[in-house]
Amino acid sequence: MRQYRASGRAFDNRSANWVTCFFRATRYRPVSERRQGNKEAPAYHLILEGILILWIIRLLFSKTYKLHETYKLTEKEKEDLIEEWQPEPLVPPVSKDHPSLSYDVVTGPPSHKITINGKECINFASFNFLGLLDNERVKQKALASLKKYGVGTCGPRGFYGTFDVHLELESRLAKFMKTEEAIIYSYGFATIASAIPAYSKRGDIIFVDEAACFSIQKGLQASRSFIKYFKHNNMEDLERLLNEQELEDQKNPRKARVTRKFILVEGLYINTADICPLPELVKMKYKYKVRIFLEESMSFGVLGEHGRGVTEHFGVNIDDIDLISANMENAVASIGGFCCGRSFVIDHQRLSGQGYCFSASLPPMLAAAAIEALNIMEEDPDIFTILRDKSQHIYNALQGIPGLKLVGVQFSPALHLQLERSSGSRDSDMQLLRTIVDYCLERRVALTLARYLEKEERFLPSPSIRVVVTIQQTEEDVQKAVSCIREAAAALLI
Amino acid sequence: MSPQVPAAPRPFAESFEETPMLVAVLTYMGYGVLTVFGYLRDFLRHWKIERCHIGREKEEQTGFVPLYQDFENFYTRNLYIRIRDNWNRPICSVPGAKMDLMERTSRDYNWTFDYTGRVVRDVINLGSYNYLGFAENTGPCADAASEVAAKYGVGVASTRQEIGNLDRHEEMEKLVAEFLGVESAMAFGMGFATNSMNIPALAGKGCLILSDELNHASLVLGTRLSGSTIRVFKHNNMQSLEKLLREAIVHGQPRTHRPWKKILIVVEGIYSMEGSVVRLPEVIALKKRYRAYLYLDEAHSIGALGPRGRGVVDYFGLDPCDVDVMMGTFTKSFGAAGGYIAGKRELIEYLRSHSHSAVYATSMSPPVVEQIITSMKCIMGEDGTKIGLERVQQLAVNTVYFRKRLRDMGFIIYGNQDSPVVPMMLYMPAKIGAFGREMLKRNIGVVVVGFPATPIIESRARFCLSAAHTRDVLDRALSVISEVGDLLQLKYFRHKIQPARPAARDAYEDVDN
C-alpha cells in the first residue's frame, strides 16, 4: 500500500492505490487552483483520510458475523449425532408399592352397601348424596331408554348425535334452574374445562380462588389468559387484586376496553368443603364490571331449598351469575355435566365448546336417568332438608376426635378429616391416613383417601380422608362410622 | 389368542384430486358475494331496518367489556346460520342403518326452530359413526347392557383411584389389551378427554411433539396442554417428518441446543375429514431409526380396518408392540362411549397413577362397559358366533363397492380406497346447504362440512359406511346421490388423478412453532 503523499504533482498513473485515486478524483477543484493548492494539503485531511483507510482495512479483514447461528455440519457429523442421541424412556418407572397403583376393587353395584375388596361395607365414600345410584325409578327409565335407543350415540351433537332426550334434558335443566338455556356435556370433567376457554382467550384476565379444583385449573391452562389467584374465600384479597387491575386499566384505557375479566369460584368447594361468599361477589361484580362463572358440581342438588344450588341458598338472583356449570355425577347420580345461564352466554358454547363440538354426545340412557333424577328432586324437595340435617349431625359427631380435625362447613355433605399434626412428610401422612381407612374397612365402613396429582396441583391440599354423607345412611350407620373413626384414631395416632 | 392371519399386502392407494380451476374461482366468488351480503345485513341490523335475532347482553351489564368480538361471529351470523338446518338434526331412534328424524321447520331463516311433532321415518343414515353396526337396541349386546343396568345402576359417583374402580372395568381393560395384542390397557370415560388428559402425562417441557397437520382437536389440545414444543409436518408426508426428526436430533432444543428429552410422533389411523390412512409402515421405520415414540390415535380405524377388525396395525399386518402408545375410542365401532390407551405394562402402570382422568374424573358407567365387553367379544369371535368377522368383512365390501360406484359416477372422492370414511367434494358454499337439504327431501341423512373444519374452498359431504348397510340400501343411496349430483352439478371428476399426495420431495416447508 502506498502512503498517501500530499504531492502537488499531477495524477500519477503508477499509483495503483484505488483509494488514492478515489480521493483525488472526488476532490474537485478548478484546474488553475489545483496546481497551487496541492502544494499544501491541510493536515486534517491527511489525518481524516488516514483514519478512513485504516478503518476500511480493518473491516476488510474482520470476521463476518451472522445474525442467526447455523453452523454447517457435515453429513457424517449429523449421522454421528443421530446415532449418539438417547431419549429418556417414554414413562419413568413406577415403583411397585406406589400408593396409587393398586386400586380398591368394587364388586357389585357401588351404592349404599358397597363390596370393596370382598368385604361388604356401608358407603361413606361415593358422592351419592341423594341416594339415587340404586333408585328403582331411575334404573327403569334408563332401561326403557336402552330398549329404545341402544347404548351409544355414534356421533357428536352436530352429526346426528342429538337425541330428543338430550333436548328434553337441556330444557328440564333450564327450567329447574330457572335460566333461559342449558347445554349438556358427556363428561363431567370436560364441562368447566371446555366452558372457560370458550369465553376467555389470550389477553383476558381471570380471578380464581386458590382452592379451585383440577378441572378448573385445566380449563384455565387451555384458555391462555392471565390468571390471578386470590386467597381462599378472602374477599379483601380479591378486592385488592381488582383495585390493582382497575389502576392498570386507567393507565391503558384502550386495552382495557377489549380485555374481558372473569371471577371464577365454586359454590361448594370440593377441596375445602366450604362455601363461597356469593352476595359479596355479586356486589364486586357490578362495582368492578367483572363477570362471574360459578362451578356448582358439589352444590347442585345439595344446597338451597329446592336443590338449585348456592344461588338459592343465598337468595341471589340467578341472572346475576353469568354462567353456572355443574357435573351430573354427584347428586344426580348419572354421568356428564351441564352449563346453564342466559341464552346470550350459553349459545356460544354450541360452536366453541371443544368438549361439546368435537366429542360424541351423552349416551341417551344416561340422559334419561338424569331426567328421572330431576323428576325425583322436583317432586320431593324434603330430601334436601334431610340431607342437610344428616350433614349437620355427622359434622357435630366428628368434632373433637383426638389427632384428627374436621375441615368443612356444617351443611356440606362431603367433609375432610385431616391430621391435626402433620409428620412433615406427605408420604408418611398419607400412609397413616391409609391405615385409618384400612382399619375402618376391616370393620365394614367404607372411607377413602382424597386423591390428588401431587406434582400438577397448583395449591396442593393437605392429605385427608373423605367422609361423604348420603340420605340413605341411617342413625346406626352414622354411629358405627363415627365410633370406628374414633377407635382408629385412638389406636393408630398415638 | 387367535392365530395371526397375515394380511395380503394391499397396494396403498390414496388420491386427492386437485380442485379444478374454474370451480376454485367460482367458490371464491361465492364466498365474496356472501361476505358482501353479510356486511349489508349487519348494516341493516345495526340501523334496525332488519329485525335482529342475536342474543343481547343484560341491561345492567351493558357497561361491561363485550363478551364476544363482533368480528368473531361474522361467519356464524351471516353464513353458518343460513344453512344451520343441516346440522344438529335431532333423531328419535337407534342411530343404525336407518333412523327416525324429528321434523323441524323455521319461520325466521334458521334463527329458531319449531318441532312440528311429526317424525320422518326410515331415513337412511350415512352420517353416524356406526362402522360395525353395533348401534342396536336388540341383540346380545343390548341384553347384556340391560342386565348390568338393572343390577349396577348407571352411575358410579367416584373416581377410579378412590372408590369407583369396579371389577367390570378391570375385566374390560384386560379384554381390550387382548383385542389389540398388547400387554395392558386402560379405559377412560370420554374419547376427547383421553387425548387431552393423557398426552400431558406422557410429554412435558423439554420434549418435542411432531404432530400431523390434520390432527383432531383433542390431539391439538392435549399437545398444547403438555407444554412441549410442537412441530407440525405435512399431512402424511414422510419426507417432511424425516426432515423434522433429523433436524430435531441434530440441533436439539432451540437456543440452548440441549438434546431433546424425548420425541413423540402423533398421528391418527384414519383422518376423519380426509378419509386418508396413515402410512404406518413408514412411520414405524422412521420411529425405529430415530428412536422416537409413536402415539397412534385409532378413533376411526379401530374395528373399521383390517381383516380381523383390529385397526390400522392389523390392516398393514404389523406388530402391535411397535406402536408405543395405542389410543382409540369405543364410540365408533363398538356402539358405546369412552376411550382407551394401550401399550406396555410400564406405560399403563404409569397412567394408572399419573393420569388426570384416573384421579379426578368419574369412572365409566357400568352398562356402557358391558356394551364394550360384549361387542368386543363378538368381534373377536369369543361369543361362539362368526357375526363379528362377518361384519368386518361386510364393511370392507361395502367400502370398496361404494367408493367405486361414486368414482364411476364422476364425483371427486378423497382418501384411501379402504377407508369407510368417504369425503365427497362440494366446494361451493351454496352447494353445502343445497346438498344436505336435497338429500333429506329424498329421505337420506348425510353430513356436510365446511369452513372451519375444512379449508375454505374444500367443503365436502362425508359419508360414513356401516356394516349394517345392505346392498339395497347402498344402491338406493347411490342412485339418490347421483340424482342430486346431476341436479347440483357435483360431478367434477375430470380423469386427472394425482397419485397419493406426499410423493413430491421438493414440496416441503419447515414449520417451526
GROMACS .gro file of N, CA and C in nm, chain A residues 192-208 216 218-228 258-264 290-291 293 323 345 348-349 352-354, chain B residues 65-69 72 224:
model
  159
  192ILE      N    1  -6.649  -2.779   3.275
  192ILE     CA    2  -6.591  -2.647   3.302
  192ILE      C    3  -6.461  -2.630   3.224
  193ALA      N    4  -6.392  -2.742   3.197
  193ALA     CA    5  -6.265  -2.730   3.124
  193ALA      C    6  -6.287  -2.687   2.979
  194SER      N    7  -6.405  -2.709   2.923
  194SER     CA    8  -6.434  -2.659   2.788
  194SER      C    9  -6.503  -2.524   2.791
  195ALA      N   10  -6.575  -2.496   2.901
  195ALA     CA   11  -6.651  -2.371   2.905
  195ALA      C   12  -6.558  -2.251   2.918
  196ILE      N   13  -6.456  -2.263   3.003
  196ILE     CA   14  -6.370  -2.146   3.028
  196ILE      C   15  -6.300  -2.101   2.900
  197PRO      N   16  -6.231  -2.190   2.825
  197PRO     CA   17  -6.163  -2.139   2.706
  197PRO      C   18  -6.257  -2.092   2.596
  198ALA      N   19  -6.386  -2.123   2.606
  198ALA     CA   20  -6.477  -2.075   2.502
  198ALA      C   21  -6.499  -1.926   2.514
  199TYR      N   22  -6.486  -1.871   2.636
  199TYR     CA   23  -6.512  -1.729   2.654
  199TYR      C   24  -6.386  -1.648   2.678
  200SER      N   25  -6.290  -1.707   2.747
  200SER     CA   26  -6.173  -1.632   2.790
  200SER      C   27  -6.056  -1.669   2.703
  201LYS      N   28  -6.000  -1.572   2.635
  201LYS     CA   29  -5.893  -1.604   2.541
  201LYS      C   30  -5.762  -1.539   2.589
  202ARG      N   31  -5.662  -1.546   2.506
  202ARG     CA   32  -5.533  -1.487   2.537
  202ARG      C   33  -5.552  -1.337   2.559
  203GLY      N   34  -5.499  -1.288   2.668
  203GLY     CA   35  -5.512  -1.145   2.695
  203GLY      C   36  -5.621  -1.113   2.794
  204ASP      N   37  -5.715  -1.205   2.816
  204ASP     CA   38  -5.819  -1.178   2.914
  204ASP      C   39  -5.767  -1.212   3.054
  205ILE      N   40  -5.843  -1.171   3.154
  205ILE     CA   41  -5.795  -1.187   3.292
  205ILE      C   42  -5.898  -1.266   3.371
  206ILE      N   43  -5.852  -1.365   3.445
  206ILE     CA   44  -5.943  -1.443   3.528
  206ILE      C   45  -5.894  -1.438   3.672
  207PHE      N   46  -5.984  -1.407   3.765
  207PHE     CA   47  -5.952  -1.408   3.908
  207PHE      C   48  -6.010  -1.536   3.965
  208VAL      N   49  -5.923  -1.623   4.015
  208VAL     CA   50  -5.968  -1.754   4.062
  208VAL      C   51  -5.935  -1.773   4.207
  216ILE      N   52  -6.102  -2.701   3.680
  216ILE     CA   53  -6.094  -2.557   3.657
  216ILE      C   54  -5.952  -2.520   3.616
  218LYS      N   55  -5.734  -2.696   3.461
  218LYS     CA   56  -5.708  -2.735   3.323
  218LYS      C   57  -5.778  -2.640   3.226
  219GLY      N   58  -5.899  -2.598   3.260
  219GLY     CA   59  -5.968  -2.501   3.175
  219GLY      C   60  -5.891  -2.371   3.167
  220LEU      N   61  -5.834  -2.328   3.281
  220LEU     CA   62  -5.757  -2.204   3.281
  220LEU      C   63  -5.633  -2.219   3.194
  221GLN      N   64  -5.570  -2.337   3.204
  221GLN     CA   65  -5.449  -2.357   3.124
  221GLN      C   66  -5.482  -2.356   2.976
  222ALA      N   67  -5.595  -2.414   2.939
  222ALA     CA   68  -5.632  -2.418   2.798
  222ALA      C   69  -5.669  -2.281   2.745
  223SER      N   70  -5.711  -2.190   2.833
  223SER     CA   71  -5.759  -2.061   2.786
  223SER      C   72  -5.646  -1.965   2.753
  224ARG      N   73  -5.527  -1.986   2.812
  224ARG     CA   74  -5.412  -1.900   2.787
  224ARG      C   75  -5.434  -1.756   2.835
  225SER      N   76  -5.523  -1.736   2.928
  225SER     CA   77  -5.545  -1.600   2.978
  225SER      C   78  -5.452  -1.573   3.096
  226PHE      N   79  -5.455  -1.449   3.147
  226PHE     CA   80  -5.380  -1.416   3.268
  226PHE      C   81  -5.460  -1.465   3.387
  227ILE      N   82  -5.396  -1.542   3.473
  227ILE     CA   83  -5.468  -1.596   3.587
  227ILE      C   84  -5.418  -1.527   3.713
  228LYS      N   85  -5.509  -1.478   3.794
  228LYS     CA   86  -5.469  -1.417   3.921
  228LYS      C   87  -5.542  -1.491   4.031
  258VAL      N   88  -6.104  -0.386   2.563
  258VAL     CA   89  -6.122  -0.516   2.498
  258VAL      C   90  -6.076  -0.633   2.585
  259THR      N   91  -6.033  -0.604   2.708
  259THR     CA   92  -5.990  -0.715   2.794
  259THR      C   93  -6.106  -0.760   2.879
  260ARG      N   94  -6.149  -0.885   2.860
  260ARG     CA   95  -6.259  -0.936   2.940
  260ARG      C   96  -6.205  -0.982   3.076
  261LYS      N   97  -6.286  -0.969   3.178
  261LYS     CA   98  -6.243  -1.009   3.312
  261LYS      C   99  -6.347  -1.100   3.373
  262PHE      N  100  -6.302  -1.204   3.438
  262PHE     CA  101  -6.393  -1.302   3.497
  262PHE      C  102  -6.350  -1.333   3.639
  263ILE      N  103  -6.449  -1.365   3.722
  263ILE     CA  104  -6.420  -1.423   3.855
  263ILE      C  105  -6.471  -1.565   3.849
  264LEU      N  106  -6.390  -1.659   3.893
  264LEU     CA  107  -6.427  -1.799   3.884
  264LEU      C  108  -6.422  -1.858   4.024
  290VAL      N  109  -6.698  -0.709   3.639
  290VAL     CA  110  -6.631  -0.837   3.613
  290VAL      C  111  -6.739  -0.943   3.607
  291ARG      N  112  -6.728  -1.038   3.517
  291ARG     CA  113  -6.832  -1.142   3.509
  291ARG      C  114  -6.802  -1.256   3.605
  293PHE      N  115  -6.831  -1.662   3.690
  293PHE     CA  116  -6.859  -1.801   3.650
  293PHE      C  117  -6.860  -1.886   3.776
  323LEU      N  118  -7.256  -1.758   3.424
  323LEU     CA  119  -7.255  -1.897   3.381
  323LEU      C  120  -7.249  -1.985   3.503
  345VAL      N  121  -7.525  -1.616   2.663
  345VAL     CA  122  -7.397  -1.672   2.704
  345VAL      C  123  -7.384  -1.817   2.659
  348HIS      N  124  -7.319  -1.965   2.279
  348HIS     CA  125  -7.185  -1.955   2.222
  348HIS      C  126  -7.111  -2.089   2.232
  349GLN      N  127  -7.140  -2.164   2.340
  349GLN     CA  128  -7.066  -2.290   2.357
  349GLN      C  129  -7.106  -2.393   2.255
  352SER      N  130  -6.833  -2.319   2.012
  352SER     CA  131  -6.694  -2.304   2.057
  352SER      C  132  -6.655  -2.392   2.173
  353GLY      N  133  -6.747  -2.467   2.230
  353GLY     CA  134  -6.707  -2.554   2.340
  353GLY      C  135  -6.642  -2.679   2.282
  354GLN      N  136  -6.513  -2.697   2.309
  354GLN     CA  137  -6.444  -2.808   2.244
  354GLN      C  138  -6.500  -2.943   2.285
  559VAL      N  139  -6.718  -0.504   2.953
  559VAL     CA  140  -6.645  -0.532   2.829
  559VAL      C  141  -6.724  -0.638   2.751
  560PRO      N  142  -6.745  -0.618   2.621
  560PRO     CA  143  -6.827  -0.712   2.545
  560PRO      C  144  -6.772  -0.854   2.555
  561LEU      N  145  -6.862  -0.950   2.568
  561LEU     CA  146  -6.819  -1.089   2.585
  561LEU      C  147  -6.764  -1.146   2.456
  562TYR      N  148  -6.821  -1.104   2.344
  562TYR     CA  149  -6.773  -1.156   2.216
  562TYR      C  150  -6.731  -1.039   2.129
  563GLN      N  151  -6.632  -1.064   2.045
  563GLN     CA  152  -6.596  -0.960   1.949
  563GLN      C  153  -6.683  -0.976   1.828
  566GLU      N  154  -6.555  -1.193   1.537
  566GLU     CA  155  -6.550  -1.338   1.560
  566GLU      C  156  -6.674  -1.404   1.508
  718ARG      N  157  -5.098  -2.916   2.331
  718ARG     CA  158  -5.080  -2.780   2.382
  718ARG      C  159  -5.073  -2.779   2.534
   0.00000   0.00000   0.00000
